[in-house]
GROMACS .gro file of C-alpha atoms in nm:
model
  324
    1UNK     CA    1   0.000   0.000   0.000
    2UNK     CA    2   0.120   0.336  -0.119
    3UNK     CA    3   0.205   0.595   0.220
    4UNK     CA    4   0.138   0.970   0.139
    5UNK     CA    5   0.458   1.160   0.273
    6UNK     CA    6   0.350   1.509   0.428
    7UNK     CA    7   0.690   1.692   0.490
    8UNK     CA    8   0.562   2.003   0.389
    9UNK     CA    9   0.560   1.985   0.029
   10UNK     CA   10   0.178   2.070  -0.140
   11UNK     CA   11   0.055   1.761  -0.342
   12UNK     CA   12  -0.034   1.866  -0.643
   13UNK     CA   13  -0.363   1.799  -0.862
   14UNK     CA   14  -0.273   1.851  -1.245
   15UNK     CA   15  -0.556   1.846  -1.547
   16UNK     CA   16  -0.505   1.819  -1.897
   17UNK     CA   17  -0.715   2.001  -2.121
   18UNK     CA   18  -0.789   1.847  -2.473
   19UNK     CA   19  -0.986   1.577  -2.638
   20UNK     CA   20  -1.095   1.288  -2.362
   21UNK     CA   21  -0.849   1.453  -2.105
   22UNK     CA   22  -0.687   1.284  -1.817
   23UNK     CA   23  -0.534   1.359  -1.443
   24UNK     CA   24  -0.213   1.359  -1.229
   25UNK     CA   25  -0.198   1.350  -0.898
   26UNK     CA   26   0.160   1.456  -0.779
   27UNK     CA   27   0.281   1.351  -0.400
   28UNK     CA   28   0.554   1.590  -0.230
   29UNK     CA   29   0.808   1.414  -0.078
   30UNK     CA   30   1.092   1.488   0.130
   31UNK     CA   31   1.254   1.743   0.029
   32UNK     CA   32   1.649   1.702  -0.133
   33UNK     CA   33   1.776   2.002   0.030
   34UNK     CA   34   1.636   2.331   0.277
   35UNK     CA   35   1.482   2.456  -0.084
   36UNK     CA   36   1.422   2.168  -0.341
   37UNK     CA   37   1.129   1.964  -0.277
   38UNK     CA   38   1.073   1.583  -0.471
   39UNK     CA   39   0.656   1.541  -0.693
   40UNK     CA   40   0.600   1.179  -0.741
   41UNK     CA   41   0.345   1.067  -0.937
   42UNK     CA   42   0.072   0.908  -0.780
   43UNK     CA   43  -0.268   0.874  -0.997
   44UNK     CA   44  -0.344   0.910  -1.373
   45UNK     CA   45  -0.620   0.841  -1.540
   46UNK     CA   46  -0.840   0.954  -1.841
   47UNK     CA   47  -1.220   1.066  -1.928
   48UNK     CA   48  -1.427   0.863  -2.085
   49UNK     CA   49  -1.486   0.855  -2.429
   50UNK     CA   50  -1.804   1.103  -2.501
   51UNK     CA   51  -1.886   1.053  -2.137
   52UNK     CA   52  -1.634   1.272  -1.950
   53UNK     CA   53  -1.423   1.442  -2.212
   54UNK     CA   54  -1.200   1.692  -2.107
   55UNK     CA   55  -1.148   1.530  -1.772
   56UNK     CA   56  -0.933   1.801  -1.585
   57UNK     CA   57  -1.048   2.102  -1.746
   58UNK     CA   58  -0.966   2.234  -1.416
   59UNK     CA   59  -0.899   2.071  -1.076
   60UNK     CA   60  -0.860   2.203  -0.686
   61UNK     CA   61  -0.794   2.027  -0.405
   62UNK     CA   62  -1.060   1.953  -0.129
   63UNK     CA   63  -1.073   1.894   0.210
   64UNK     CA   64  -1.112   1.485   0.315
   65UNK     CA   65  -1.422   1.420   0.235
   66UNK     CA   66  -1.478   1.057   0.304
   67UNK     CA   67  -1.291   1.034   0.605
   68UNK     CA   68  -0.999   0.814   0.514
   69UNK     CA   69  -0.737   1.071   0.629
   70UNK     CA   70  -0.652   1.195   0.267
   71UNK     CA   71  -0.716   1.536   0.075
   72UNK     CA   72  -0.972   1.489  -0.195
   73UNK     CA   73  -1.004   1.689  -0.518
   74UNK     CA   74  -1.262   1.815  -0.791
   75UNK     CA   75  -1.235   1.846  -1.144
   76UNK     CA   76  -1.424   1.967  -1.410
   77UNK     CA   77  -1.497   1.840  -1.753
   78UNK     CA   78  -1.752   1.837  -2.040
   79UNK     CA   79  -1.856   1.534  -2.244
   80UNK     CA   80  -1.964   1.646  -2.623
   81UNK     CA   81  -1.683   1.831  -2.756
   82UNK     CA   82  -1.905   1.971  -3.043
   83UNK     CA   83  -2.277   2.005  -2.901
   84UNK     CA   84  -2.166   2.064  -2.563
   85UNK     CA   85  -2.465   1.937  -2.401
   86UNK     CA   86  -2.266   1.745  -2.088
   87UNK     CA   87  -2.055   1.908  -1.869
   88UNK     CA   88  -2.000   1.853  -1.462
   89UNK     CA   89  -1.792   1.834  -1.187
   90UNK     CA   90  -1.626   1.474  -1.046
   91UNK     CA   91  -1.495   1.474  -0.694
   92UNK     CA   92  -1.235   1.175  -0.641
   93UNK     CA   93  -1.069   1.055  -0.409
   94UNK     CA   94  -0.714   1.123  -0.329
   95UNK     CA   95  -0.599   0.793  -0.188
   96UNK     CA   96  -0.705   0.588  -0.556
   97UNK     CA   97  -0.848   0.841  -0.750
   98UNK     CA   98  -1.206   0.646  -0.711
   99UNK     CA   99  -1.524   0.891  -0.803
  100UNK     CA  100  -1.719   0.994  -0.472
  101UNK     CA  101  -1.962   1.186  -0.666
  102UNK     CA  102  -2.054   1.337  -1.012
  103UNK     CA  103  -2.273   1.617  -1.089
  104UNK     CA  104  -2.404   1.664  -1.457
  105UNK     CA  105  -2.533   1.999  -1.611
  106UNK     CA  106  -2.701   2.000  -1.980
  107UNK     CA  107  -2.851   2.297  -1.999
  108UNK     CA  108  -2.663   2.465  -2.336
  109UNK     CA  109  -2.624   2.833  -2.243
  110UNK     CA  110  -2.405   2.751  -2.007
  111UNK     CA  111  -2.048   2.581  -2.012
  112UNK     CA  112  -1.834   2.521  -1.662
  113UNK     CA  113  -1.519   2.741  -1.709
  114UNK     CA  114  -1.194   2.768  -1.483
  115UNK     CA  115  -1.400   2.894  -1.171
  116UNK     CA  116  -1.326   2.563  -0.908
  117UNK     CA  117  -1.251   2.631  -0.567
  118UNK     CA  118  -1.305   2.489  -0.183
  119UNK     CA  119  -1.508   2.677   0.017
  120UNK     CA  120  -1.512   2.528   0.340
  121UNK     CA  121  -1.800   2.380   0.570
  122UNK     CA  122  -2.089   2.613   0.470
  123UNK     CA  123  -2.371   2.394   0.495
  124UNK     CA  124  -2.219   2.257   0.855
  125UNK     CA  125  -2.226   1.937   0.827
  126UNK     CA  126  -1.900   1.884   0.905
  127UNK     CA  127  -1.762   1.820   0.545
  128UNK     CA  128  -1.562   2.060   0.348
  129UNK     CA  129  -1.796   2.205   0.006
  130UNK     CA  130  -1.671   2.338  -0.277
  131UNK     CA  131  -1.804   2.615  -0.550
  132UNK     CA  132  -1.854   2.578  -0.926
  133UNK     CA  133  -1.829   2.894  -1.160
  134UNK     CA  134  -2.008   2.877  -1.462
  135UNK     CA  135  -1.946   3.113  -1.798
  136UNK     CA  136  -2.245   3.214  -2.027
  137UNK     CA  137  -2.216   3.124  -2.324
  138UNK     CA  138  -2.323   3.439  -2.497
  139UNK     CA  139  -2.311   3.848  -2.400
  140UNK     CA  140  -2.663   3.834  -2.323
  141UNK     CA  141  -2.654   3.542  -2.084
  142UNK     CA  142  -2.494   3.592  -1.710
  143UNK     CA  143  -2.252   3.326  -1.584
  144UNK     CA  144  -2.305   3.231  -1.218
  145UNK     CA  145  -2.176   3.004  -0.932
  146UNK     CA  146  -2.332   2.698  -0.759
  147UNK     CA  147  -2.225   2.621  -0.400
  148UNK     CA  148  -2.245   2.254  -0.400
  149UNK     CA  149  -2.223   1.988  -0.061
  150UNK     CA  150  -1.896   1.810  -0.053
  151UNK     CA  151  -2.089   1.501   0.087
  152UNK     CA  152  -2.263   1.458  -0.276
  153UNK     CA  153  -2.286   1.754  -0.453
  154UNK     CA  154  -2.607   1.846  -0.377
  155UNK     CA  155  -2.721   2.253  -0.436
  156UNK     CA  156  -2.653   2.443  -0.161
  157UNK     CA  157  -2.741   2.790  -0.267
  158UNK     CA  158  -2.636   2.993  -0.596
  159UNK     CA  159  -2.465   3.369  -0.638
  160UNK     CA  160  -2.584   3.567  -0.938
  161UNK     CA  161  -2.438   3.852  -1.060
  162UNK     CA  162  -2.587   4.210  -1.084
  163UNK     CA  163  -2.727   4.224  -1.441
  164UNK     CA  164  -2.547   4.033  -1.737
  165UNK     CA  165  -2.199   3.936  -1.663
  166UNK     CA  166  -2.139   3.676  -1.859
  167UNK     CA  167  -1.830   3.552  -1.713
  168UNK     CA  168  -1.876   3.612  -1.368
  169UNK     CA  169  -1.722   3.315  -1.157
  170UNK     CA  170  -1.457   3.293  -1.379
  171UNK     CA  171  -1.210   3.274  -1.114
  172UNK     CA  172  -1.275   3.207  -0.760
  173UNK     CA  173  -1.103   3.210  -0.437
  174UNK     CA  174  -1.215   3.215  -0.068
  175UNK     CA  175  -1.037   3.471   0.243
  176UNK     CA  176  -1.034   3.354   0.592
  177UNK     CA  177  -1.039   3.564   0.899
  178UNK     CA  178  -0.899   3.520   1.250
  179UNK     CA  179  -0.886   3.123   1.367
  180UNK     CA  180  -0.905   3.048   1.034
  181UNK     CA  181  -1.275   3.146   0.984
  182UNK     CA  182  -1.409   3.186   0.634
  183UNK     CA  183  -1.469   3.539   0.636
  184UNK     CA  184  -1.556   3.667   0.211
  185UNK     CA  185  -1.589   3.477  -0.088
  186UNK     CA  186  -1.434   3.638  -0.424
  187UNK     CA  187  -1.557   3.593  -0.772
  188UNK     CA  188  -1.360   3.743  -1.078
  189UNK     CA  189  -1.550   3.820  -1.407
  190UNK     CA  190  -1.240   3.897  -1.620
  191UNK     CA  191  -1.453   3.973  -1.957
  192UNK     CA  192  -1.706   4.199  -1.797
  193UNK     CA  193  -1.801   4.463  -2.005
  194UNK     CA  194  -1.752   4.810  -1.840
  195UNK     CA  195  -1.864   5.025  -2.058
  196UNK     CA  196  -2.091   4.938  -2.411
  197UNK     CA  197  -1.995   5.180  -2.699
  198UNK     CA  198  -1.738   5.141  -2.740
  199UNK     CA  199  -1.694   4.834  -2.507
  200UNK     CA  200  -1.462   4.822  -2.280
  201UNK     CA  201  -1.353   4.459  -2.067
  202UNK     CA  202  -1.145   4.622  -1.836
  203UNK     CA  203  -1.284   4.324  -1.574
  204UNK     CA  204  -1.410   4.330  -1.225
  205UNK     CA  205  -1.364   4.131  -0.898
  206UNK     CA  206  -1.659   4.166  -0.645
  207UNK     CA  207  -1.613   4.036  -0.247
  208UNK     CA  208  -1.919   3.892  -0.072
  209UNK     CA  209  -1.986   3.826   0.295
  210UNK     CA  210  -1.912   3.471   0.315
  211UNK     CA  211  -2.213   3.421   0.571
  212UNK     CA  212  -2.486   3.631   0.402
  213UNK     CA  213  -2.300   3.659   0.015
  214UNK     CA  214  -2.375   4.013   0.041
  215UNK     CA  215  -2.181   4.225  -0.148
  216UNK     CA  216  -1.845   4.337   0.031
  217UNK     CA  217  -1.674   4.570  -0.237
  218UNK     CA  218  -1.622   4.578  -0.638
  219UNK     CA  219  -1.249   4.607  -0.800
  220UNK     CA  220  -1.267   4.716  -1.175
  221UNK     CA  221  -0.943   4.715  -1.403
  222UNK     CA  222  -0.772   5.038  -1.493
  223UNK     CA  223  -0.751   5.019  -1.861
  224UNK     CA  224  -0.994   4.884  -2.154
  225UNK     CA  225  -0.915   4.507  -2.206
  226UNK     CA  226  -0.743   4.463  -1.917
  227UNK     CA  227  -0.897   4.080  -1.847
  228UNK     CA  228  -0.892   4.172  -1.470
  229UNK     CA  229  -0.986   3.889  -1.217
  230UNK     CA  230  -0.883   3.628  -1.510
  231UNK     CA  231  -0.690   3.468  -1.149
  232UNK     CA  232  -0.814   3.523  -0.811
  233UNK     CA  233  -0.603   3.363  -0.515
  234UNK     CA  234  -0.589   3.377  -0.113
  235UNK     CA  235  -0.254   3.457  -0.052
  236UNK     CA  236  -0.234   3.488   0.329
  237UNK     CA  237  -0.157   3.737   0.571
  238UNK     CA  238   0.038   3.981   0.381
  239UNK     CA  239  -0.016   4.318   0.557
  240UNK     CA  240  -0.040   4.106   0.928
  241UNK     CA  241  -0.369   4.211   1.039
  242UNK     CA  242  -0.521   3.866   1.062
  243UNK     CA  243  -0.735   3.829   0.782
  244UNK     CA  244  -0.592   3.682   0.442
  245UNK     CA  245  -0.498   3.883   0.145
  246UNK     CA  246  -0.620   3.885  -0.234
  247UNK     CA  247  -0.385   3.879  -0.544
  248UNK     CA  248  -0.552   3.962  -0.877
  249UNK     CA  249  -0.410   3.872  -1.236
  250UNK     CA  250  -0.513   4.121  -1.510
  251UNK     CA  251  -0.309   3.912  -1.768
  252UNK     CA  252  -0.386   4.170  -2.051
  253UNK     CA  253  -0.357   4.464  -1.872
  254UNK     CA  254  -0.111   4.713  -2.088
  255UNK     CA  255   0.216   4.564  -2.239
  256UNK     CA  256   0.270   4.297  -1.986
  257UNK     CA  257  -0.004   4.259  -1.775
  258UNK     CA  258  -0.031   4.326  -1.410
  259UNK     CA  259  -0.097   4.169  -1.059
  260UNK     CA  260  -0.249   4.368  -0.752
  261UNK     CA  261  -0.258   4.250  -0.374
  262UNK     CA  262  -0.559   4.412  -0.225
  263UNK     CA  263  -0.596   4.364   0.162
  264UNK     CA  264  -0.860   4.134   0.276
  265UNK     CA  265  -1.011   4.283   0.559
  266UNK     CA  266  -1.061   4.645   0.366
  267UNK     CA  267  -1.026   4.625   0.005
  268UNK     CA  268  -0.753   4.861   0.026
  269UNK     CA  269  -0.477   4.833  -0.264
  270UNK     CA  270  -0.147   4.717  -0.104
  271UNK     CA  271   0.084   4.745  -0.380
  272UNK     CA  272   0.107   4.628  -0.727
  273UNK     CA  273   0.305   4.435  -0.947
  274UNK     CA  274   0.351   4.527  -1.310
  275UNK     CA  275   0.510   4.281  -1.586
  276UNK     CA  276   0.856   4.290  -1.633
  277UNK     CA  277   0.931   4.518  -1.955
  278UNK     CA  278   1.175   4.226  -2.148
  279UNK     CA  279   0.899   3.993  -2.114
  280UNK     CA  280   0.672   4.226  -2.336
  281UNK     CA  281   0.342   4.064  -2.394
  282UNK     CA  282   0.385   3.787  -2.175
  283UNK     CA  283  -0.001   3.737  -2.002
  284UNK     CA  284   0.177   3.829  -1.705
  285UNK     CA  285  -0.129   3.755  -1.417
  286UNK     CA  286  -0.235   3.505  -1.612
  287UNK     CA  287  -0.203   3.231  -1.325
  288UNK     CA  288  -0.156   3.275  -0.943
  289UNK     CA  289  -0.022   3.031  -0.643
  290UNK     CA  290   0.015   3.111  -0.305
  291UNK     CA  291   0.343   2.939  -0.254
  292UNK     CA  292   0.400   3.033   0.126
  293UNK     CA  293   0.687   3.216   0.253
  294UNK     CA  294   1.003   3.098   0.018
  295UNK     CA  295   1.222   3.349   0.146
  296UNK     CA  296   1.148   3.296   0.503
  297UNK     CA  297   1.116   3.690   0.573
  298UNK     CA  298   0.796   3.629   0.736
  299UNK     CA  299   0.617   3.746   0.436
  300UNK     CA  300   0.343   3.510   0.207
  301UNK     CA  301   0.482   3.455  -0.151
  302UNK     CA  302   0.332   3.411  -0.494
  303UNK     CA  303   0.395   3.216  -0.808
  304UNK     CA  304   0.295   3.449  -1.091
  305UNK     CA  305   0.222   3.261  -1.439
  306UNK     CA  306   0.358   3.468  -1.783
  307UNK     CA  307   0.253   3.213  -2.008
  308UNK     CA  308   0.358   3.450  -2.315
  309UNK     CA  309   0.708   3.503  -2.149
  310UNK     CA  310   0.991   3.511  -2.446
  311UNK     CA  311   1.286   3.231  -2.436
  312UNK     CA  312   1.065   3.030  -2.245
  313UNK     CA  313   1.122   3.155  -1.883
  314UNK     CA  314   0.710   3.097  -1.784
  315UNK     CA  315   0.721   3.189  -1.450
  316UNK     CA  316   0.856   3.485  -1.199
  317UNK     CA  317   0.883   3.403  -0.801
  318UNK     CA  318   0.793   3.771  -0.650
  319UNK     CA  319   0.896   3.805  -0.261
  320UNK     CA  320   0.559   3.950  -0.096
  321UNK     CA  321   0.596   4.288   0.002
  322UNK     CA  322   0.949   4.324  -0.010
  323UNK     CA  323   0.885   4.313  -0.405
  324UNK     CA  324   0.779   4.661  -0.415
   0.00000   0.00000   0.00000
């Protein structure tokens, strides 16, 4: 029997996009030295032919959710590459990548997009549940996001958007407060029009009360096109006031794209973090992971995705606050 090794290395949940798809589960190991860290595989498997295509369109990790002391995970995937009419979200387990649940969607104005995230107990019954974000299909339809029970994926409530914003929970991320508390839940809608004639998707991220899902605050990009909120991500106490901190990717955003960390607890704008100039055009923002503190100054880090990045040099560590 396989032994998962938790020395402080994240496992790793990684999906594969085309055709019938497939998954990887990577297992941290010791580490080699103070820095380097070993991924062994552990699971891969593939979608079913026209029944789960896709498999891994996107993936998070999830609390344990059968009780057999390992993490859990979610992916997404849709089953008729051309009429779309099958999509849904497959929880498996960690241990043998077994399916726990499925849930199915066929309505055809809507198609699940890269918006997967845990969201902690929030029908308290014990079990972490996770959050779907779904993309409209066209301008006139709104995108939304289903909170579903990590026990078996029944509804627990839904969060609409204010008008038509078609990709609203695009991206998704949760903030926790003191002891750990879920304390807002964050949806990005990185293609929301901001302005009609001409139009203008500068982006927005909006905050909600995680209790109520009342709106907290709204965060619009600065310039037309921007794609802001294309990557939401909790990054941990950055400013040291107890309450996590929010990184948002506008990959599009001028030459290079951009990244701002934006306190938790007030919305305020902490710093930002522009694109590097010889990486012109690189999507900078386009990806975010919370990576911890690398540099042991006491600081949470960030892995910052530039998939567009010349000579092939993808990704940028930045050092918190320090950075700035």
């Amino acid at each position: 029997m396989k032994r998962r090794i938790d020395l402080g290395v994240r496992n790793i949940v990684r999906g594969s996009i085309p055709f019938i798809g497939g998954l990887i589960l990577l297992l941290g190991a010791a580490p080699l030295s103070a820095q380097v860290g070993v991924l062994k595989q552990h699971l891969l498997f593939r979608g079913e032919y026209r029944r789960n295509q896709s498999l891994g369109w996107w993936a998070a990790g999830i609390g344990d959710l059968n009780q057999d002391g390992w993490r859990d995970f979610a992916v997404l995937f849709y089953g008729n590459r051309v009429s779309k009419t099958h999509y849904g979200v497959s929880v498996r387990s960690g241990r043998d990548g077994r399916v726990l649940w499925e849930k199915t969607y066929s309505h055809q104005a809507w198609v699940l997009q890269e918006g997967l995230t845990e969201v902690g107990d929030m029908n308290g019954d014990g079990i972490p549940d996770l959050a779907v974000g779904f993309q409209g299909l066209l301008s006139s339809v709104a995108g939304n996001v289903d909170f579903l029970s990590g026990k078996d994926g029944t509804l627990i409530r839904g969060l609409y958007p204010p008008g038509t914003v078609p990709e609203f929970g695009g991206a998704l991320c949760v903030l926790r407060g003191p002891k750990g508390k879920p304390y807002l839940f964050v949806v990005g809608s990185p293609m929301e029009i901001t302005q009609s004639k001409p139009k203008f998707m500068r982006g927005t991220v909006r905050t909600y009360d995680y209790a109520t899902l009342k709106l907290r605050n709204t965060f619009k990009g600065l310039k037309t096109d921007d794609r802001y909120g294309w990557a939401v991500e909790n990054l941990g106490d950055v400013d040291g006031d107890g309450y996590d901190d929010l990184a948002i990717g506008a990959p599009y955003g001028g030459a290079d794209g951009y990244v701002e960390v934006r306190s938790g607890r007030s919305g305020k704008l902490l710093f930002s973090i522009p694109g590097r100039r010889d990486f012109s055009g690189s999507s900078f923002g386009f990806r975010i992971a919370a990576v911890g503190d690398v540099d042991r100054d006491g600081v949470p880090d960030m892995l910052v995705g530039a998939p567009r990045a010349p000579d092939f040099r993808k990704f940028q560590i930045k050092y918190g606050v320090g950075y700035a």
